[in-house]
Short mmCIF file of C-alpha atoms in Angstrom, two decimals:
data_model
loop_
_atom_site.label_atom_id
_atom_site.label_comp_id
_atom_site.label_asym_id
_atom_site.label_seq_id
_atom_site.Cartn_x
_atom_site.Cartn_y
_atom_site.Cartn_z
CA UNK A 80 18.54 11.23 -5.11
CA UNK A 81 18.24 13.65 -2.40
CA UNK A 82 17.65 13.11 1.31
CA UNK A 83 14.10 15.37 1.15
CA UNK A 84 12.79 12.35 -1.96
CA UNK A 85 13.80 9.44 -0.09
CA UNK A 86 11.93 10.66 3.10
CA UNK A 87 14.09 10.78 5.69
CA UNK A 88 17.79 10.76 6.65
CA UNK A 89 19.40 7.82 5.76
CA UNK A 90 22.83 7.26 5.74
CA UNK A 91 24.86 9.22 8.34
CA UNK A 92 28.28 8.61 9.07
CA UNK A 93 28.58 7.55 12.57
CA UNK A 94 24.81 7.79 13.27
CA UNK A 95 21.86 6.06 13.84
CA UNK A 96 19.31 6.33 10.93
CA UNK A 97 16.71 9.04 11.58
CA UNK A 98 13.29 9.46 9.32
CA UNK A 99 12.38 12.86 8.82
CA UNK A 100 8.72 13.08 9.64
CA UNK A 101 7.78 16.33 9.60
CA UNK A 102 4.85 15.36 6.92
CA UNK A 103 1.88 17.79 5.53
CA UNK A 104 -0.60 16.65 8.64
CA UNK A 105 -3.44 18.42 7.10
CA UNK A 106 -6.81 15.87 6.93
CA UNK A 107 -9.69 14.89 5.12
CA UNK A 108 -12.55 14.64 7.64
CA UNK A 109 -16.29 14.12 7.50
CA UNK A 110 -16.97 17.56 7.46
CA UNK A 111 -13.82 19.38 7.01
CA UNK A 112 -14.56 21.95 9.52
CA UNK A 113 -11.87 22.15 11.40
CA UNK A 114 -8.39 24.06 10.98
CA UNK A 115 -6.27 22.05 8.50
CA UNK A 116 -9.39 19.81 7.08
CA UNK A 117 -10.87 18.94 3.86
CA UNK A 118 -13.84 17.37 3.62
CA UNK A 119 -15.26 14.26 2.71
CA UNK A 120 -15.99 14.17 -0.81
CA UNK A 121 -16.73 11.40 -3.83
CA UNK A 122 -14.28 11.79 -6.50
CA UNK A 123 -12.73 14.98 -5.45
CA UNK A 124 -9.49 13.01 -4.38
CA UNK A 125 -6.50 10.83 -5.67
CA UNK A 126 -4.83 8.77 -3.67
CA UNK A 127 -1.17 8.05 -5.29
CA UNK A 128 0.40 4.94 -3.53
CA UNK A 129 3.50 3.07 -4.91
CA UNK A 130 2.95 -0.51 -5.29
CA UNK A 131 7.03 -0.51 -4.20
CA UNK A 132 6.62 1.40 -0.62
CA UNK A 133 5.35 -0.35 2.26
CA UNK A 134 3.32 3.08 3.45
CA UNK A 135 1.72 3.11 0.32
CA UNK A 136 1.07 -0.21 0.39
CA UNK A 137 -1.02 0.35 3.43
CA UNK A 138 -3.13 2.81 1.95
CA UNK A 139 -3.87 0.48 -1.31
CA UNK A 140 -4.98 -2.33 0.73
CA UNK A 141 -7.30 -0.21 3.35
CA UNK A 142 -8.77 1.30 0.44
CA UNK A 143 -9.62 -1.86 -1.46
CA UNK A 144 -10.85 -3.59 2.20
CA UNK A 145 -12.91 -0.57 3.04
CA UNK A 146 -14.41 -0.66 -0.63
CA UNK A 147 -13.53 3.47 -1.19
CA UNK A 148 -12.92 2.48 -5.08
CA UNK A 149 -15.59 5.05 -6.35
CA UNK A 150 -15.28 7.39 -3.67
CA UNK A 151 -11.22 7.69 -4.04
CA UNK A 152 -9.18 7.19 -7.43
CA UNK A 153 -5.74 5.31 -7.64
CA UNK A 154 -2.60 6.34 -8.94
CA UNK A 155 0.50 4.23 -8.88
CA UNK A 156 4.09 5.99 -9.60
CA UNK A 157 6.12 2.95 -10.69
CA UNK A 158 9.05 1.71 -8.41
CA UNK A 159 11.91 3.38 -9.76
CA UNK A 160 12.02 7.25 -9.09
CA UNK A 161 14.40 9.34 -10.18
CA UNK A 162 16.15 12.07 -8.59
CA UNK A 163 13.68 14.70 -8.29
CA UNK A 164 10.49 12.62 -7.37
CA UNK A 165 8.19 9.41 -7.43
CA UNK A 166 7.29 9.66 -11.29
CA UNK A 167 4.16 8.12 -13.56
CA UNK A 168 6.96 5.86 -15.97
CA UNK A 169 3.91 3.32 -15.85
CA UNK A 170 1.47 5.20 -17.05
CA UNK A 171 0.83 5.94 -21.38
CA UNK A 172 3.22 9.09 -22.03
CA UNK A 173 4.49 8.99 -18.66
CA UNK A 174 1.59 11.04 -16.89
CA UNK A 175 -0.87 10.46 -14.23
CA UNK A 176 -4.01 10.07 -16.29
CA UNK A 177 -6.06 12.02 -14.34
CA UNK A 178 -3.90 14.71 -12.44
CA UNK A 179 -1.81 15.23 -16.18
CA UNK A 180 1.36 15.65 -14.20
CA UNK A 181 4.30 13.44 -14.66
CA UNK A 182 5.60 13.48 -11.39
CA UNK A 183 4.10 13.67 -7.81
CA UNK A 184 6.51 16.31 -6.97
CA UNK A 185 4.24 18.52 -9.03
CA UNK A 186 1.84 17.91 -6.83
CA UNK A 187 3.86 19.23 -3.54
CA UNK A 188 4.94 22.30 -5.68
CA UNK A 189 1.49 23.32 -6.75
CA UNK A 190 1.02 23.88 -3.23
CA UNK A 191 4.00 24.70 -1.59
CA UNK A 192 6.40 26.74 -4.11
CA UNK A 193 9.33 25.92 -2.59
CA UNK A 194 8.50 22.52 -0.51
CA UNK A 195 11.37 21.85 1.15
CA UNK A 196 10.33 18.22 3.02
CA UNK A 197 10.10 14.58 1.82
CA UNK A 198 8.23 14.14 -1.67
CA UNK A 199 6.65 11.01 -0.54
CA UNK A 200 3.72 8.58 -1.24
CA UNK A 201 1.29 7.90 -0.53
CA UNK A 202 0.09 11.46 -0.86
CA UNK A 203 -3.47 12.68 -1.23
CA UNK A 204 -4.28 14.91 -3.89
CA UNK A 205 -7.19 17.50 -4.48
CA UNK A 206 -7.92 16.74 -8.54
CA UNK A 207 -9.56 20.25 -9.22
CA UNK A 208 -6.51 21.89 -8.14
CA UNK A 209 -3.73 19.31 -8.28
CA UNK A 210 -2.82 20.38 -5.02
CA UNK A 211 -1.54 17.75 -2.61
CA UNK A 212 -3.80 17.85 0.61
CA UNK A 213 -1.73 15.12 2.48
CA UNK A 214 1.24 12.63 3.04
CA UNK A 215 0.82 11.92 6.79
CA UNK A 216 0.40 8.16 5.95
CA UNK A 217 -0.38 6.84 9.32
CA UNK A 218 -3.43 9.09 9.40
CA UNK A 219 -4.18 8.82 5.87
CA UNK A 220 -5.55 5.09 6.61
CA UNK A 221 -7.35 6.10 10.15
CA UNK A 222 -9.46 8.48 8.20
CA UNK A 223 -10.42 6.21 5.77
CA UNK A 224 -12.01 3.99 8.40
CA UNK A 225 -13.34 6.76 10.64
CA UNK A 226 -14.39 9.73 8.15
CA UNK A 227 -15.23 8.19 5.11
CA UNK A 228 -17.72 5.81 6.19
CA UNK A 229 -20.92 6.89 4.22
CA UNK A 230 -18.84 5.95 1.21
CA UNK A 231 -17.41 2.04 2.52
CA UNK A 232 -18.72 -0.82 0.56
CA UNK A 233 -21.61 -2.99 2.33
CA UNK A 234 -19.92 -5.83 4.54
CA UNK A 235 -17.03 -3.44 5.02
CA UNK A 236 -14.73 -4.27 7.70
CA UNK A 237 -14.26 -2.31 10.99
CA UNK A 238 -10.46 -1.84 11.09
CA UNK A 239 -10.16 0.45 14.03
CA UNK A 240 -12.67 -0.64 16.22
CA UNK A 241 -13.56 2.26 18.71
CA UNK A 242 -13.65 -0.14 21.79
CA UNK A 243 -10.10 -1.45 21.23
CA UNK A 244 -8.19 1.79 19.89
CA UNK A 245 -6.12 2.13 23.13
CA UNK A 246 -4.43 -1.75 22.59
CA UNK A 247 -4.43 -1.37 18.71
CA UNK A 248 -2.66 2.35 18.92
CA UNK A 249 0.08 1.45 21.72
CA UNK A 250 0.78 -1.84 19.50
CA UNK A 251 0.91 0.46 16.32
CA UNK A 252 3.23 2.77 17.87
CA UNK A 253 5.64 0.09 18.97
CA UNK A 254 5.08 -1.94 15.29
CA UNK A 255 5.95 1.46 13.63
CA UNK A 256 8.90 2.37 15.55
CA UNK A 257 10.91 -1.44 16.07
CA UNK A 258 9.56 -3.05 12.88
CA UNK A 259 8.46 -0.59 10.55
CA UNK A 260 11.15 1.56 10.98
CA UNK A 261 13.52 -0.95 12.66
CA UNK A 262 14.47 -2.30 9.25
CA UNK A 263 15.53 1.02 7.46
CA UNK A 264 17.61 1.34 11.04
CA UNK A 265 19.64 -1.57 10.42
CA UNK A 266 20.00 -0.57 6.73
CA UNK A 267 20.97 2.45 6.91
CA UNK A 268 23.15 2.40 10.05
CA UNK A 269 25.97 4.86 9.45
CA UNK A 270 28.31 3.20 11.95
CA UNK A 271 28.38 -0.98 12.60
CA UNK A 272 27.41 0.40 16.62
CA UNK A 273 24.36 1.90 15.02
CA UNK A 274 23.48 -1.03 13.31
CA UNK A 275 24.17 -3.51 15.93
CA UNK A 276 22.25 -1.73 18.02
CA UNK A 277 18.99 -1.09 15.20
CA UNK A 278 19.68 -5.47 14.76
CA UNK A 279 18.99 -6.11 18.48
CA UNK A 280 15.99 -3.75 18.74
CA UNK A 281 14.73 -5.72 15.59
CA UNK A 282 14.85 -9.14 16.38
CA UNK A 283 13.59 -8.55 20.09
CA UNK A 284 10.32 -7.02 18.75
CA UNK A 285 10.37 -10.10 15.95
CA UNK A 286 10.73 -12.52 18.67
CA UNK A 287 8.07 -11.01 20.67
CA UNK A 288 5.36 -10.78 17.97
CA UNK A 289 6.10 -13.92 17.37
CA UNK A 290 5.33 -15.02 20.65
CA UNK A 291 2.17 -13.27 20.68
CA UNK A 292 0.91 -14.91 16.86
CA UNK A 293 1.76 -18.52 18.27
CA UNK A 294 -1.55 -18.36 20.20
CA UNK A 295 -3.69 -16.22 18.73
CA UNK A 296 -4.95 -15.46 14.83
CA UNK A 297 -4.52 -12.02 14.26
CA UNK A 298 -2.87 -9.04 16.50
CA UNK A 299 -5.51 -7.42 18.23
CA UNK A 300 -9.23 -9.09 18.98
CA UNK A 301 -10.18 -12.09 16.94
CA UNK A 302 -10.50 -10.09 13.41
CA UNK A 303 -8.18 -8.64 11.25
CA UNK A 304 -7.23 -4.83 12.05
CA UNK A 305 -5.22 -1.59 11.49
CA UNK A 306 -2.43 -3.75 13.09
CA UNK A 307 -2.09 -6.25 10.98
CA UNK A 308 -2.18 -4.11 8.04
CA UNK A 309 0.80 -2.13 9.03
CA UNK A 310 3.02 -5.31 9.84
CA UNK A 311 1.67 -7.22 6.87
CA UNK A 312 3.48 -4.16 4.85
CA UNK A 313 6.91 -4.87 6.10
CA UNK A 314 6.48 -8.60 6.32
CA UNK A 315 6.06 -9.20 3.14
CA UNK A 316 9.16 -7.48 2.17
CA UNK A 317 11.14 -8.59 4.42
CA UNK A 318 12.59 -11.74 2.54
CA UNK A 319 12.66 -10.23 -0.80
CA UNK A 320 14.57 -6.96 0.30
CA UNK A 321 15.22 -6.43 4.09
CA UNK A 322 17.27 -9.97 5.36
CA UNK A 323 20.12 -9.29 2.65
CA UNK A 324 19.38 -6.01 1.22
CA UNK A 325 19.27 -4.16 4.72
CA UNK A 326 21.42 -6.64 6.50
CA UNK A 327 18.48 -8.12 8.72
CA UNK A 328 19.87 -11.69 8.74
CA UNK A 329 19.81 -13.17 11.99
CA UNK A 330 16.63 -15.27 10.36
CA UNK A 331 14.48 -14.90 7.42
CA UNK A 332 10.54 -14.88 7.68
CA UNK A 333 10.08 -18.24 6.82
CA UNK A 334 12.01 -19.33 9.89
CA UNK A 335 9.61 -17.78 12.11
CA UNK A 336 6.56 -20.21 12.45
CA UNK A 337 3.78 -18.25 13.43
CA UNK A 338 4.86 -14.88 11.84
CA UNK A 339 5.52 -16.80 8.58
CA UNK A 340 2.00 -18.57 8.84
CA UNK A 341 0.22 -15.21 9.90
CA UNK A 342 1.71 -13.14 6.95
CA UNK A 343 0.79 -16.11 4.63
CA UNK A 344 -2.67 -15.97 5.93
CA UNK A 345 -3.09 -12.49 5.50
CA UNK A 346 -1.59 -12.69 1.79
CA UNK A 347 -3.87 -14.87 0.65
CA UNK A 348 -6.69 -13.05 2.28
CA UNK A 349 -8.64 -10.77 -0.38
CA UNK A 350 -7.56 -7.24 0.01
CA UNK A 351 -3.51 -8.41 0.98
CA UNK A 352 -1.67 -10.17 -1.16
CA UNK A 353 -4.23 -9.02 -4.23
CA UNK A 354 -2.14 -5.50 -4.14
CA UNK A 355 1.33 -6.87 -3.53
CA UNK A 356 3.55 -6.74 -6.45
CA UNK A 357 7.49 -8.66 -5.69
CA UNK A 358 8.80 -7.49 -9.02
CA UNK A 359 8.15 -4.00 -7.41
CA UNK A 360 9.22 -3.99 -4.62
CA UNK A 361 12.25 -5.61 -5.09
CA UNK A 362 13.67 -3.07 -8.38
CA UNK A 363 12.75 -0.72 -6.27
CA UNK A 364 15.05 -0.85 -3.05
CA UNK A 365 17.70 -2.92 -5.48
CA UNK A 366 17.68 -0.39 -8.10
CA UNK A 367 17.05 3.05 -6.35
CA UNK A 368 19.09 2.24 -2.79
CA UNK A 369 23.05 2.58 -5.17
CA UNK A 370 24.51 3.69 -2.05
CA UNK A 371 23.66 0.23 -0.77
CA UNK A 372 23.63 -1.52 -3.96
CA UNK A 373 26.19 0.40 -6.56
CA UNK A 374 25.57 -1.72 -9.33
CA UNK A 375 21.94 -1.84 -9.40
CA UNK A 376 21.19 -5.68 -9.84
CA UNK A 377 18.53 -6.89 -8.54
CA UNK A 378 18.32 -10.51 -7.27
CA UNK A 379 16.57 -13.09 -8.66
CA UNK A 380 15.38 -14.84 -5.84
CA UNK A 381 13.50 -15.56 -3.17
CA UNK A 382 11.16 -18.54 -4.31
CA UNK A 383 7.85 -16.64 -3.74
CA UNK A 384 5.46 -19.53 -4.41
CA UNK A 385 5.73 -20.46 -0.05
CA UNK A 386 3.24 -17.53 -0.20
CA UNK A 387 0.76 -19.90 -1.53
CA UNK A 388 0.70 -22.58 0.67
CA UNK A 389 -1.92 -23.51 2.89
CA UNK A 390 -0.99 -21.93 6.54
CA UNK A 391 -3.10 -23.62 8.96
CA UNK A 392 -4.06 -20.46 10.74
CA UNK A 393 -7.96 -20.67 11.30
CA UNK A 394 -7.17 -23.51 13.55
CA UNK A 395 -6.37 -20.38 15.97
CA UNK A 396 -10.11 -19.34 15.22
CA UNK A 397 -10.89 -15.80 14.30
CA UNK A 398 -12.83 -14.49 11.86
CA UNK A 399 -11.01 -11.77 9.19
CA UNK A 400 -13.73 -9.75 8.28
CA UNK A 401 -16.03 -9.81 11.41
CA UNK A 402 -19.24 -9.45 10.97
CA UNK A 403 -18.66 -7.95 7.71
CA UNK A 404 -17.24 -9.69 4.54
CA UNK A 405 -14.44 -10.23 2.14
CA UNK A 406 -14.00 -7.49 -0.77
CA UNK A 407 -15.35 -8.30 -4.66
CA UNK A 408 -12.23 -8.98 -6.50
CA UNK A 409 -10.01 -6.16 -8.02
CA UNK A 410 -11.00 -4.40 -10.26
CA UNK A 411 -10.29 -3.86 -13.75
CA UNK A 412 -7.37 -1.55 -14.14
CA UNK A 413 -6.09 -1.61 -10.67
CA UNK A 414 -4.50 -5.93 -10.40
CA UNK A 415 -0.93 -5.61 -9.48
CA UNK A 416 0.79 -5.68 -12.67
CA UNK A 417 2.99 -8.62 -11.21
CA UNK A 418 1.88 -11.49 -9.04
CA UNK A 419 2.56 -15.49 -8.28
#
């Protein structure tokens, strides 16, 4: 697999791991009016989001909270790409059913003859002209709660509340950049200094949410937010994949109380857990990462079923959805194919 398909730079002999983010930054705004915009527009989009990828993941579940079913369609590449791209293996004859294409690379190339950058999900992709419009995931889900409004579902939560965007984006950054990314640090250290280093930074911003979750319900105000999604993503992985799989082992989830109760209560909150699939997730850092994992197996465990267990968090107070409420369930086509 090449460096530009996983992403990033990974492995580095003697170096610290370093993501390559030089993503397509181009947006989809209400009116598309400005210089690198698309607009706003029912149906004339695909998102394509990897059940596997924790970025992805993100998108799926702001989608499915925000209620932007009709407005944007779904495509899921299934977890195991192969050298050239994310591919549609799930999907009948091994093509997206509405772009045609077996491969989101296709996508990137329609565009961009001769992309040269990470072919990465989730990616945004114009139908008409099976062009890709966007991969900048962290703005991907921002615009869905700030430009696509007149297309949310009633009771729709606000997820980026415009009165707390200063706390939610300086927590964000430092989520993204010692969480986030702190795991793929510590598993793709190229030198046992660089990991050491990536395991420190880690734990220290582990400890410190934790210390934050033991008093309050969710990250930011008393209702769930952009915040929580993006940790959620990682949290939920992190047993499965990132404590062996990219050496984060000082502690596993479930030995953090309130982190282990928050991500619980966020699982089984409509919208969370309903897009998670394990199975995934797990054949696709086991079976994809050879470099870390020559022989491909992929572990049986964890138990998964602590996901279900009652968590105690609305003792804290709080109230998920605000003054909105909870999404309808999935819908028909679109249940992870894998669950509890």
């Amino acid at each position: 697999m090449s460096e530009h398909d996983r992403g990033g730079v990974y492995s580095v002999p003697g170096k610290a791991f370093t993501r390559d983010e030089r993503y397509i930054t181009d947006r989809i705004t209400a009116d598309g009016s400005g210089e690198g915009e698309w607009p706003v527009a029912a149906g004339r989009y695909r998102l394509v989001a990897a059940r596997a990828c924790p970025w992805a993941n993100r998108t799926i579940i702001v989608r499915r909270l925000l209620g932007l079913e009709d407005a944007i369609s779904l495509g899921t590449p299934g977890p195991v790409h192969d050298a050239d791209s994310w591919t549609f293996d799930l999907d009948p004859g091994g093509a997206d059913p509405v772009l045609g294409i077996p491969r989101i690379k296709d996508a990137y190339l329609a565009r961009f003859g001769d992309y040269q950058r990470g072919i990465t999900v989730p990616a945004i992709v114009d139908i008409a002209s099976g062009e890709v419009v966007t991969n900048d995931f962290a703005q991907i889900t921002l615009d869905f709660s700030t430009q696509w409004g007149a297309h949310h579902r009633e009771g729709a939560p606000d997820l980026y509340p415009e009165h707390l965007r200063g706390e939610l984006d300086e927590l964000m950054r430092y989520i993204y950049t010692e969480v986030n990314n702190g795991v793929y640090r510590c598993g793709f250290a190229g030198s046992q200094q660089a990991y050491d280093e990536a395991f420190a930074r880690l734990f220290s911003a582990l400890d410190r949410l934790e210390d934050r979750l033991t008093g309050q319900r969710y990250l930011v105000g008393d209702t769930i937010t952009e915040a929580d999604v993006r940790l959620f993503t990682t949290l939920v992985r992190f047993d499965p994949v990132y404590h062996g799989h990219f050496k984060c082992n000082r502690a596993k989830l479930i030995e953090f109380a309130a982190l282990w109760g928050y991500a619980r209560d966020l699982f089984q909150t409509p919208g969370f857990g309903d897009t998670v699939d394990f199975a995934q997730i797990k054949a696709h850092y086991y079976e994809v990462h050879r470099d870390l994992n020559p022989s491909g197996i992929v572990p049986a465990g964890p138990e998964l079923l602590g996901w279900l267990t009652e968590h105690g968090r609305e003792a804290l107070g709080g109230r998920p959805f605000g003054d909105g409420t909870a999404p309808p369930p999935v819908r028909a086509g679109e249940v992870a194919p894998t669950s509890i």
